[in-house]
Structures are given as C-alpha cells and as structure tokens.
Coordinates of C-alpha atoms and ligand atoms in Angstrom, one line a residue:
M21 CA 70.6 -41.5 23.8
P22 CA 72.3 -42.4 20.5
T23 CA 69.7 -44.9 19.4
F24 CA 67.1 -42.1 19.0
R25 CA 69.2 -40.7 16.1
N26 CA 68.5 -44.0 14.3
L27 CA 64.8 -43.2 14.2
P28 CA 63.6 -41.8 10.8
S29 CA 62.5 -38.2 10.6
V30 CA 58.8 -37.4 10.7
D31 CA 59.0 -36.5 7.0
R32 CA 60.8 -39.7 6.0
L33 CA 58.2 -41.8 7.9
I34 CA 55.3 -39.8 6.3
Q35 CA 56.7 -40.4 2.9
A36 CA 57.1 -44.1 3.5
A37 CA 53.6 -44.5 5.0
R38 CA 52.0 -42.4 2.3
A39 CA 53.1 -44.9 -0.3
T40 CA 51.4 -47.8 1.5
L41 CA 48.1 -45.8 1.9
N42 CA 47.8 -45.0 -1.9
N43 CA 47.8 -41.3 -0.9
E44 CA 44.3 -41.6 0.5
A45 CA 44.9 -40.3 4.0
P46 CA 44.6 -36.6 4.9
A47 CA 48.0 -35.0 5.3
S48 CA 47.3 -33.8 8.8
L49 CA 46.2 -37.3 9.9
L50 CA 49.3 -38.9 8.5
R51 CA 51.5 -36.4 10.2
H52 CA 49.7 -36.9 13.5
A53 CA 50.1 -40.7 13.2
A54 CA 53.8 -40.5 12.3
R55 CA 54.5 -38.2 15.2
A56 CA 52.6 -40.5 17.6
E57 CA 54.4 -43.6 16.4
L58 CA 57.8 -41.9 16.7
E59 CA 56.9 -40.7 20.2
A60 CA 55.8 -44.2 21.1
A61 CA 59.1 -45.6 19.8
R62 CA 61.1 -43.1 21.9
V63 CA 59.1 -44.0 25.0
A64 CA 59.8 -47.7 24.3
L65 CA 63.5 -47.0 23.8
R66 CA 63.7 -45.0 27.0
A67 CA 61.9 -47.8 28.9
D68 CA 64.3 -50.3 27.5
G69 CA 67.3 -49.2 29.7
D70 CA 70.2 -50.6 27.7
A71 CA 68.4 -50.2 24.4
S72 CA 69.4 -53.7 23.5
A73 CA 66.7 -54.1 20.9
G74 CA 67.5 -50.9 19.1
P75 CA 65.0 -48.7 17.3
P76 CA 62.3 -50.4 15.2
A77 CA 63.0 -50.7 11.5
L78 CA 61.5 -48.2 9.1
E79 CA 59.2 -50.9 7.7
T80 CA 57.9 -51.7 11.2
L81 CA 57.2 -48.0 11.9
T82 CA 55.6 -47.6 8.5
E83 CA 53.3 -50.4 9.1
R84 CA 52.3 -49.1 12.5
V85 CA 51.6 -45.6 11.0
R86 CA 49.5 -47.3 8.2
A87 CA 47.5 -49.3 10.8
R88 CA 47.0 -46.2 12.9
V89 CA 45.8 -44.1 10.0
A90 CA 43.5 -46.9 8.7
A91 CA 41.9 -47.2 12.2
A92 CA 41.4 -43.5 12.4
L93 CA 39.8 -43.4 8.9
Q94 CA 37.2 -45.9 9.9
P95 CA 33.9 -44.3 11.1
S96 CA 33.8 -44.6 14.9
L97 CA 30.1 -45.3 14.8
R98 CA 29.4 -48.0 12.3
P99 CA 26.9 -50.7 11.4
L100 CA 27.2 -54.2 12.7
I101 CA 25.3 -57.5 12.5
N102 CA 23.4 -58.2 15.7
A103 CA 23.2 -62.0 16.0
S104 CA 22.7 -61.8 19.8
G105 CA 19.0 -62.5 19.6
V106 CA 18.1 -59.4 21.6
I107 CA 15.9 -57.3 19.4
I108 CA 16.0 -54.0 21.3
Q109 CA 19.6 -53.9 22.4
T110 CA 20.5 -50.5 23.9
N111 CA 24.3 -51.1 23.4
L112 CA 23.7 -51.9 19.8
G113 CA 21.6 -48.8 19.0
R114 CA 18.1 -50.1 19.9
A115 CA 15.5 -50.0 17.2
P116 CA 16.6 -50.3 13.6
L117 CA 14.5 -47.7 11.6
S118 CA 11.9 -48.5 9.0
Q119 CA 12.6 -47.5 5.4
A120 CA 9.7 -45.0 5.6
A121 CA 11.4 -43.4 8.7
L122 CA 14.8 -43.3 7.0
Q123 CA 13.4 -41.7 3.9
A124 CA 11.5 -39.1 5.8
M125 CA 14.6 -38.3 7.9
A126 CA 16.8 -38.0 4.8
R127 CA 14.3 -35.8 3.0
V128 CA 13.8 -33.4 5.8
G129 CA 17.5 -33.5 6.9
A130 CA 18.8 -32.6 3.5
G131 CA 17.0 -29.3 3.2
Y132 CA 14.8 -26.7 4.8
S133 CA 11.4 -27.5 6.3
N134 CA 8.5 -26.0 8.1
L135 CA 9.9 -27.1 11.4
E136 CA 8.8 -24.0 13.2
Y137 CA 7.1 -22.1 10.5
D138 CA 3.3 -22.0 9.9
L139 CA 2.8 -22.2 6.2
A140 CA -0.8 -21.0 6.4
S141 CA 0.0 -17.7 8.1
G142 CA 3.6 -17.3 7.2
E143 CA 4.4 -16.8 10.8
R144 CA 6.5 -18.6 13.4
G145 CA 5.1 -22.0 14.2
S146 CA 5.8 -24.7 16.8
R147 CA 7.8 -27.9 16.2
H148 CA 5.4 -29.6 18.6
V149 CA 2.5 -29.5 16.1
H150 CA 4.0 -32.1 13.8
L151 CA 3.4 -35.2 15.9
E152 CA 0.6 -34.1 18.2
A153 CA -2.5 -34.9 16.1
L154 CA -1.0 -38.3 15.1
L155 CA -0.1 -39.2 18.6
A156 CA -3.5 -38.1 19.9
R157 CA -5.3 -40.3 17.3
L158 CA -3.1 -43.3 18.1
S159 CA -3.1 -43.1 21.9
G160 CA -6.6 -41.5 22.5
A161 CA -4.9 -38.7 24.5
E162 CA -5.8 -35.0 24.1
A163 CA -2.2 -33.7 23.6
A164 CA 1.4 -34.8 23.1
I165 CA 5.0 -33.7 23.1
A166 CA 8.2 -35.3 22.1
V167 CA 11.6 -34.8 23.8
N168 CA 15.1 -36.3 23.5
N169 CA 14.4 -39.6 25.2
N170 CA 12.1 -41.1 27.8
A171 CA 14.5 -40.2 30.6
A172 CA 14.2 -36.6 29.5
A173 CA 10.4 -37.0 29.3
I174 CA 10.3 -38.1 33.0
Y175 CA 12.7 -35.4 34.0
L176 CA 10.6 -32.8 32.2
V177 CA 7.4 -33.9 33.8
L178 CA 8.9 -34.0 37.3
G179 CA 10.7 -30.7 36.8
A180 CA 7.7 -28.9 35.4
L181 CA 5.0 -30.4 37.6
A182 CA 6.6 -31.5 40.8
A183 CA 9.7 -29.4 41.6
G184 CA 9.8 -28.5 45.3
R185 CA 6.9 -30.9 45.9
E186 CA 6.3 -34.6 46.5
V187 CA 5.9 -37.5 44.1
V188 CA 4.4 -40.7 45.5
V189 CA 5.9 -43.9 44.1
S190 CA 5.5 -47.5 45.1
R191 CA 8.5 -48.9 46.9
G192 CA 8.6 -51.7 44.4
Q193 CA 8.9 -49.2 41.5
A194 CA 11.7 -47.0 42.9
V195 CA 13.9 -48.8 40.5
E196 CA 17.1 -48.5 38.4
I197 CA 16.2 -49.0 34.7
G198 CA 19.8 -49.3 33.6
G199 CA 22.5 -47.0 32.3
G200 CA 22.4 -45.2 35.7
F201 CA 18.8 -44.1 35.4
R202 CA 17.4 -44.5 38.9
I203 CA 14.0 -43.2 39.6
P204 CA 14.9 -41.8 43.1
D205 CA 18.0 -40.0 41.6
V206 CA 16.0 -38.5 38.7
L207 CA 13.3 -37.3 41.2
R208 CA 16.0 -35.6 43.3
A209 CA 17.7 -34.1 40.3
S210 CA 14.4 -32.6 39.1
G211 CA 13.9 -30.9 42.5
A212 CA 11.0 -33.2 43.5
S213 CA 11.0 -35.3 46.6
L214 CA 10.2 -39.0 46.6
V215 CA 7.6 -40.4 48.9
E216 CA 7.8 -44.2 48.8
V217 CA 4.8 -46.1 49.8
G218 CA 3.9 -49.8 50.3
T219 CA 6.5 -52.5 50.4
T220 CA 8.9 -53.9 47.8
N221 CA 6.4 -56.6 46.7
R222 CA 3.0 -55.3 47.6
T223 CA 1.5 -51.8 47.3
Y224 CA -2.2 -51.0 47.5
A225 CA -4.3 -48.0 46.5
H226 CA -4.7 -47.2 50.2
D227 CA -1.0 -46.9 50.6
Y228 CA -1.0 -44.2 48.0
A229 CA -4.1 -42.6 49.5
A230 CA -2.4 -42.4 53.0
A231 CA 0.5 -40.5 51.5
V232 CA -1.4 -37.9 49.5
G233 CA -1.3 -34.5 51.2
A234 CA -1.0 -30.8 50.4
Q235 CA 2.5 -31.2 49.1
T236 CA 1.7 -34.0 46.7
A237 CA 2.3 -33.0 43.1
L238 CA 2.1 -36.4 41.3
L239 CA 1.2 -40.0 41.7
M240 CA 3.8 -41.9 39.6
R241 CA 3.7 -45.4 38.3
V242 CA 7.0 -46.9 36.8
H243 CA 7.1 -50.0 34.6
S244 CA 9.6 -52.3 36.3
S245 CA 11.2 -52.9 32.8
N246 CA 14.2 -55.0 33.3
F247 CA 13.1 -57.3 36.2
R248 CA 10.1 -59.1 37.3
L249 CA 8.7 -59.8 40.8
L250 CA 7.0 -63.2 41.1
G251 CA 4.9 -64.7 43.7
F252 CA 3.3 -62.8 46.6
V253 CA 3.0 -59.5 44.6
H254 CA 0.5 -56.7 44.3
E255 CA 0.7 -53.6 42.2
T256 CA -1.9 -50.9 42.2
S257 CA -3.4 -50.5 38.7
V258 CA -3.3 -47.3 36.7
A259 CA -7.1 -47.2 36.9
E260 CA -7.0 -47.3 40.7
L261 CA -4.3 -44.6 40.8
A262 CA -6.4 -42.5 38.4
A263 CA -9.5 -42.8 40.6
L264 CA -7.5 -41.7 43.6
G265 CA -5.8 -38.9 41.7
Q266 CA -9.1 -37.6 40.5
A267 CA -10.6 -37.7 44.0
R268 CA -7.7 -35.8 45.5
G269 CA -6.9 -33.5 42.6
V270 CA -3.4 -35.0 41.9
P271 CA -2.3 -36.0 38.4
V272 CA -1.1 -39.5 37.6
L273 CA 2.1 -40.0 35.6
D274 CA 2.6 -43.4 34.0
D275 CA 6.2 -44.2 33.0
L276 CA 5.7 -47.1 30.6
G277 CA 9.4 -47.4 29.7
S278 CA 9.0 -49.1 26.4
G279 CA 5.3 -49.0 26.1
T280 CA 3.7 -50.3 22.9
L281 CA 1.0 -49.3 20.5
L282 CA 0.6 -52.9 19.2
P283 CA -0.4 -55.8 21.5
T284 CA 2.4 -58.3 22.2
A285 CA 0.2 -61.2 23.2
P286 CA -0.6 -62.3 19.6
Y287 CA 3.1 -63.1 19.3
G288 CA 3.1 -65.5 22.2
L289 CA 4.5 -62.9 24.6
A290 CA 3.2 -61.6 27.9
A291 CA 1.1 -58.5 27.6
E292 CA 3.4 -55.5 27.6
P293 CA 1.4 -52.4 28.8
M294 CA 0.0 -50.4 25.9
V295 CA -0.1 -46.7 25.6
Q296 CA -3.7 -46.6 24.6
E297 CA -4.7 -48.7 27.7
S298 CA -2.9 -46.4 30.0
V299 CA -4.6 -43.4 28.6
A300 CA -8.0 -45.1 28.7
S301 CA -7.4 -46.1 32.3
G302 CA -7.1 -42.5 33.2
A303 CA -3.4 -41.7 33.5
D304 CA -3.1 -38.0 33.1
L305 CA 0.4 -38.2 31.4
V306 CA 1.9 -41.3 29.8
A307 CA 5.6 -41.4 28.9
F308 CA 7.4 -43.9 26.7
S309 CA 10.5 -44.3 24.5
G310 CA 10.6 -43.7 20.8
D311 CA 13.2 -46.4 20.1
K312 CA 12.0 -49.3 22.2
L313 CA 8.9 -51.2 21.0
L314 CA 7.7 -48.2 19.1
G315 CA 10.5 -48.9 16.7
G316 CA 11.4 -45.4 15.8
P317 CA 14.3 -42.9 16.5
Q318 CA 15.5 -42.1 19.9
A319 CA 12.9 -39.9 21.6
G320 CA 10.7 -39.7 24.6
L321 CA 7.0 -39.3 24.0
I322 CA 4.5 -37.8 26.5
V323 CA 0.8 -38.0 25.8
G324 CA -2.0 -36.9 28.1
R325 CA -4.2 -34.0 29.2
R326 CA -3.9 -30.8 27.2
A327 CA -3.5 -28.5 30.2
L328 CA -0.6 -30.5 31.6
V329 CA 1.1 -30.9 28.2
E330 CA 0.9 -27.1 27.8
R331 CA 2.7 -26.7 31.1
L332 CA 5.4 -29.0 29.9
R333 CA 5.8 -27.1 26.7
R334 CA 6.1 -23.8 28.4
H335 CA 8.8 -25.0 30.9
P336 CA 12.4 -24.0 30.1
L337 CA 13.5 -27.6 30.2
A338 CA 11.3 -28.3 27.1
R339 CA 13.7 -26.1 25.1
A340 CA 16.7 -27.9 26.5
L341 CA 15.3 -31.4 25.8
R342 CA 13.6 -30.8 22.4
V343 CA 14.0 -33.1 19.4
D344 CA 15.5 -32.1 16.1
K345 CA 13.8 -32.1 12.7
T346 CA 15.1 -35.5 11.6
T347 CA 13.8 -37.1 14.8
I348 CA 10.4 -35.5 14.2
A349 CA 10.4 -36.7 10.6
G350 CA 11.4 -40.3 11.6
L351 CA 8.8 -40.4 14.4
E352 CA 6.1 -39.1 12.1
A353 CA 6.8 -41.7 9.5
T354 CA 7.0 -44.5 12.1
L355 CA 3.7 -43.4 13.7
R356 CA 2.1 -43.4 10.3
S357 CA 3.0 -47.0 9.8
Y358 CA 0.8 -47.7 12.9
E359 CA -2.0 -45.6 11.7
R360 CA -2.0 -47.5 8.3
G361 CA -2.1 -50.8 10.2
Q362 CA 1.3 -51.7 8.7
A363 CA 3.6 -51.4 11.7
H364 CA 4.2 -55.2 11.9
V365 CA 5.3 -55.3 8.3
E366 CA 7.1 -52.0 8.0
I367 CA 8.9 -51.5 11.4
P368 CA 12.0 -53.7 11.8
V369 CA 11.4 -54.3 15.6
W370 CA 7.9 -55.8 14.8
Q371 CA 9.2 -57.6 11.7
M372 CA 11.7 -59.4 14.0
I373 CA 9.1 -60.1 16.7
S374 CA 6.7 -61.5 14.2
A375 CA 9.2 -63.4 12.0
P376 CA 7.8 -67.0 11.5
L377 CA 9.9 -69.6 13.2
A378 CA 10.0 -71.8 10.0
G379 CA 11.7 -69.1 8.1
L380 CA 14.4 -68.6 10.8
H381 CA 15.0 -72.4 10.8
A382 CA 15.4 -72.4 7.0
R383 CA 18.0 -69.6 7.2
A384 CA 19.8 -71.3 10.0
D385 CA 20.0 -74.6 8.0
A386 CA 21.3 -72.8 5.0
L387 CA 24.0 -70.9 7.0
A388 CA 25.1 -74.0 8.9
S389 CA 25.4 -76.1 5.7
R390 CA 27.5 -73.4 4.1
L391 CA 29.8 -73.4 7.2
V392 CA 30.0 -77.2 7.3
A393 CA 30.8 -77.4 3.6
A394 CA 33.8 -75.1 4.3
G395 CA 35.0 -77.4 7.1
V396 CA 33.6 -75.5 10.1
S397 CA 32.1 -77.5 13.0
A398 CA 28.7 -75.8 13.1
E399 CA 25.1 -76.9 13.4
P400 CA 21.6 -75.4 13.2
V401 CA 20.0 -75.1 16.6
A402 CA 16.8 -74.0 18.2
C403 CA 17.3 -71.0 20.6
Q404 CA 15.5 -68.3 22.4
S405 CA 15.4 -64.6 21.5
A406 CA 14.5 -61.7 23.8
V407 CA 12.7 -58.5 23.0
G408 CA 14.9 -56.4 25.3
G409 CA 14.7 -52.7 25.8
G410 CA 13.3 -53.2 29.3
S411 CA 10.1 -54.6 27.8
L412 CA 8.8 -58.0 28.6
P413 CA 11.4 -59.0 31.3
G414 CA 12.0 -62.8 31.3
E415 CA 10.0 -63.4 28.2
T416 CA 11.5 -65.1 25.2
L417 CA 10.6 -66.0 21.7
P418 CA 11.5 -69.4 20.2
S419 CA 14.1 -68.8 17.5
A420 CA 16.7 -70.5 15.3
G421 CA 20.4 -70.0 14.9
V422 CA 23.7 -71.6 14.2
A423 CA 26.0 -72.9 17.0
I424 CA 29.7 -72.9 16.1
H425 CA 32.1 -75.2 18.0
P426 CA 35.2 -73.1 18.3
G427 CA 37.6 -76.0 18.7
S428 CA 40.9 -75.1 20.2
V429 CA 40.4 -71.4 19.6
G430 CA 37.8 -71.1 22.3
A431 CA 34.5 -69.3 22.1
P432 CA 35.6 -66.0 23.7
Q433 CA 38.4 -65.8 21.2
L434 CA 36.1 -66.6 18.3
A435 CA 33.6 -63.9 19.6
A436 CA 36.5 -61.4 19.8
L437 CA 37.6 -62.2 16.2
L438 CA 34.0 -61.6 15.0
R439 CA 33.9 -58.3 16.7
T440 CA 36.9 -57.1 14.7
S441 CA 35.5 -58.3 11.3
E442 CA 33.9 -55.8 8.9
P443 CA 31.0 -55.6 9.6
A444 CA 31.5 -56.8 13.2
V445 CA 29.2 -59.7 14.2
I446 CA 27.9 -59.9 17.7
G447 CA 26.8 -63.3 18.9
R448 CA 26.5 -64.9 22.3
I449 CA 28.4 -67.6 24.0
N450 CA 26.3 -70.6 25.1
E451 CA 27.7 -73.7 26.7
G452 CA 31.1 -73.1 25.2
R453 CA 29.8 -72.6 21.7
L454 CA 29.3 -69.4 19.8
L455 CA 25.6 -69.0 19.1
L456 CA 24.3 -66.8 16.3
D457 CA 20.5 -66.1 16.6
L458 CA 19.0 -65.3 13.2
R459 CA 15.9 -63.5 14.5
T460 CA 17.9 -60.3 14.9
V461 CA 19.8 -60.6 11.7
F462 CA 18.2 -59.0 8.7
P463 CA 17.8 -61.6 5.9
A464 CA 19.6 -59.2 3.6
D465 CA 22.7 -59.6 5.9
D466 CA 22.8 -63.4 5.8
E467 CA 25.4 -63.3 3.0
A468 CA 27.6 -60.8 4.8
L469 CA 27.3 -62.9 8.0
A470 CA 28.4 -66.0 6.2
V471 CA 31.4 -64.2 4.6
C472 CA 32.5 -62.7 7.9
L473 CA 32.2 -66.1 9.7
L474 CA 34.2 -67.9 7.0
A475 CA 36.9 -65.3 7.1
A476 CA 37.1 -65.3 10.9
L477 CA 37.1 -69.1 11.2
V478 CA 39.8 -69.4 8.6
K479 CA 41.9 -66.8 10.5
G480 CA 41.0 -68.5 13.8
Ligands
PLP12 C1 14.0 -47.3 29.2 C2 13.2 -46.7 30.3 C3 13.4 -45.3 30.6 C4 14.4 -44.5 29.9 O1 14.0 -44.3 28.5 P1 15.1 -43.8 27.5 O2 14.3 -43.6 26.2 O3 16.1 -44.8 27.4 O4 15.6 -42.5 28.0 C5 12.6 -44.8 31.6 N1 11.8 -45.5 32.3 C6 11.5 -46.8 32.1 C7 10.6 -47.6 32.9 C8 12.3 -47.5 31.0 O5 12.1 -48.8 30.8

C-alpha cells in the first residue's frame, strides 16, 4: 500500500522523539516505542480501507512515541494519596509502614545480616528466631512463626496439621474473605476436608462436639472479617472450643484475620478480637495478618503452642512460604513499637484511627478555603471513615473531609482526572459529589493534595 511508504523510518522517528525527551530515555526503550507506534500506524492504515486519512504526520508520531516512553518510564508501582477514608485498603497497599519499620528494613536490606547465622556460635541459625521472643511476650503464646501472609499461615497450618484429615468449621464461618480466599477452597487445597457444623446463624459447642471423631485434626474458628451477622445469632467462643479441644485431644486454630494487639474500644469502635485474648482463651494456634491492624509489612503471624509451631517449621511448606529479611526487620520494628507502648503514636494505622476529630476538621476547613479561593465549588463536610482490612465490619469513625461539586464535569470524570494526577488522589463519590476524607491523608500530604486538586479542577 503506497501510504506505508510515507511513514518515517524507525531511525528517523527515534531521532525526532529523542529530541523531545532530552535524551533521557534508554535507547532500547525508545526503539521499542518507535517500532510499536509505527506498527500501530500500519494497522490503522490497513484498517482504513481507502487510506483516506493518510499516514499520521511525523509530529503526531513523535508525540505518541514520547508519551509511550514517558508512561513506560514511570514506576508501575507508585505512591498515591488515599482520600477514600478506608484506613486499611487492600487495593491501596494496606498498612503504611512506620518510620521505625522503614528504617529497619532499609538498614537490613542494604547489606548483610545475621538472618540465618548464629553470631554466638558462628554456625547456621534460623530466621524464625528473630521475631519469636517478641511475639511470645506480646501475645502470651509459647512460640511463633511468620510467613508470607495470613492466607499462607492458614494454608501452612492446615497442610502441616490436617492434610488427609478433617477440620471442623462452623457453617457461618465457611466464608470468603475477599480476593478469592475462601475457607472451603483453602481447606481443600491443603488436603484437609471440611466438616461444617451448626447453621449459618447459630453454632453451639455441642455442634462441634458431635462432629469430633478419630479423623478430626483441628477445630477452626474464622473471624467473619468483611461481613456481620445481626439478630438471631450464636457463635461458639474460643474458650468453649478450647475446652472441647482439650477434652478430645484436638487443637484449636483461630484465624483472626486482622487481629489486633491494641484494643479498639477506646477509639469508639466495637471490640475487634485481640491476639492476646485468643491465646489466653486457650486457642492452640492463632493466625493474623502483619499488614492489617498490626500495621506492619505483609506477613502472616502464627502464635501458639511450641510443639505445634515446631511442626509448622519443619513442614516443607514453611520453606516455600517464608518471609524475607526486610519483612522480618519491618515486623520486628513494628512489634517493638507495641512493646514500648508507642504503637498508637508510631504506627500509621493507629495514628489514623486515633486522629482527633477536631484536627481533621481544621485540615478540611483549610483545604476547602483554599479551593474556594481558587473558584472551586467545595465545602468542608463531616463524613465517616472505615478501618477496613476485614476488621470491624460495619463500624465507622466520624471524620472530616472536603466535598467537591463537580459541576458539569461530573463526579466520575473528576475522580478519573484525579487518578491520573501525580501523585494520584483516590477519593469517593457520595451523592454526586467527590468526597475527600482527610483521616487517611497524611498531614504532610495536604499540600500535595491541594496542588493536585487545583491542577485537576482547572483542567476539568
Ligand atoms: C484478611 C484475612 C485473611 C487473609 O490474610 P492475608 O494477610 O490477606 O493473606 C485470612 N483470614 C481472615 C479471616 C482474614 O480477614
């Protein structure tokens, strides 16, 4: 087709694009982008039967190559401003890490460490020792192990202790947590079989007792995490399960999901189950996430009886699911904040949960004034934040934010615009307005948030 000949050569296009990129792009990337754009132009010409439009001008192709290279040069994973009001947002990376955790991770990650080296003997050590004593002190359990995440923790416990045998779970707790993590599926994948007892809304200790037999490997309790049953409901307590387990020689696994080492009630929230309580109630193994209410890096923590934790450590899956040195460093620093009694001041998740409402209102007022002064239709509003991460379903914290009237642009369009700003800003749409909840915005990001909003609203 003659029009193809009117397209520039790859080299000509690279030369033109390089000039617009201040020579900053790697040559291989530039070549890749130029080839891709020329190929796209050929496809478009072929699709356009009579080639009426002709090939794109060199400037057009150059701009497309520049844009393609610029997009490829941006980090794929990058920070953003979470103004959604959901503190532990799985899609947005869950818990932001404390300064102490970040420093520990950087220090250990940048060099060598005694990860699996015993400095006293000069012999091979175990990566499991670094967190165990700390976790034992904080939880009251005898032993502990950390793995990749809580899903891995559950998988490891089931695979190591229940493969080929039965696990008794309340019908109301055979749930899907989210992200495709379904208790019945995980059980099956681990080689254990699920024995459901009770009914969706009510399960009693005698339901479990009737199901325990020679094949029973575990009694399992699962925190319902992201939903709440209300009304005519009965769950069997961990203490009741522990009593039954002890009488019948069957260990109890408590999957707390988020779990928490700090009580949530002082912050006006319902009581999220605490790790220490579960251990004290007699659960033999307690599993919880590192990056939900604990506020640390992604991990799954299992605390409990020494003999059982030893079996987990020796299982081949433990090697497959192990955590790396930076995770251990971050977890250790995070846990030390709890031991010092400073978790609520040092750990961002708890800073956000405990942020006084008056301070949030003052920030919302300041941001709204700034937007209004620039001609934006915005106002400070009271709103509700959520803790998220499968903890405290249905519970909210009173908060403050800014509502923006999007005018003719429309709220979805405005939200989309903010997602493309740098950094991206994630808000939520509420009654046709874009709502930005300041509880989940770091005060240090208020300025960047204002700048992004003004830029987007001018564009919009
Ligand atoms: C979140 C959750 C999990 C999975 O934990 P991850 O750390 O995301 O792997 C498992 N069980 C419950 C009850 C949960 O809430």
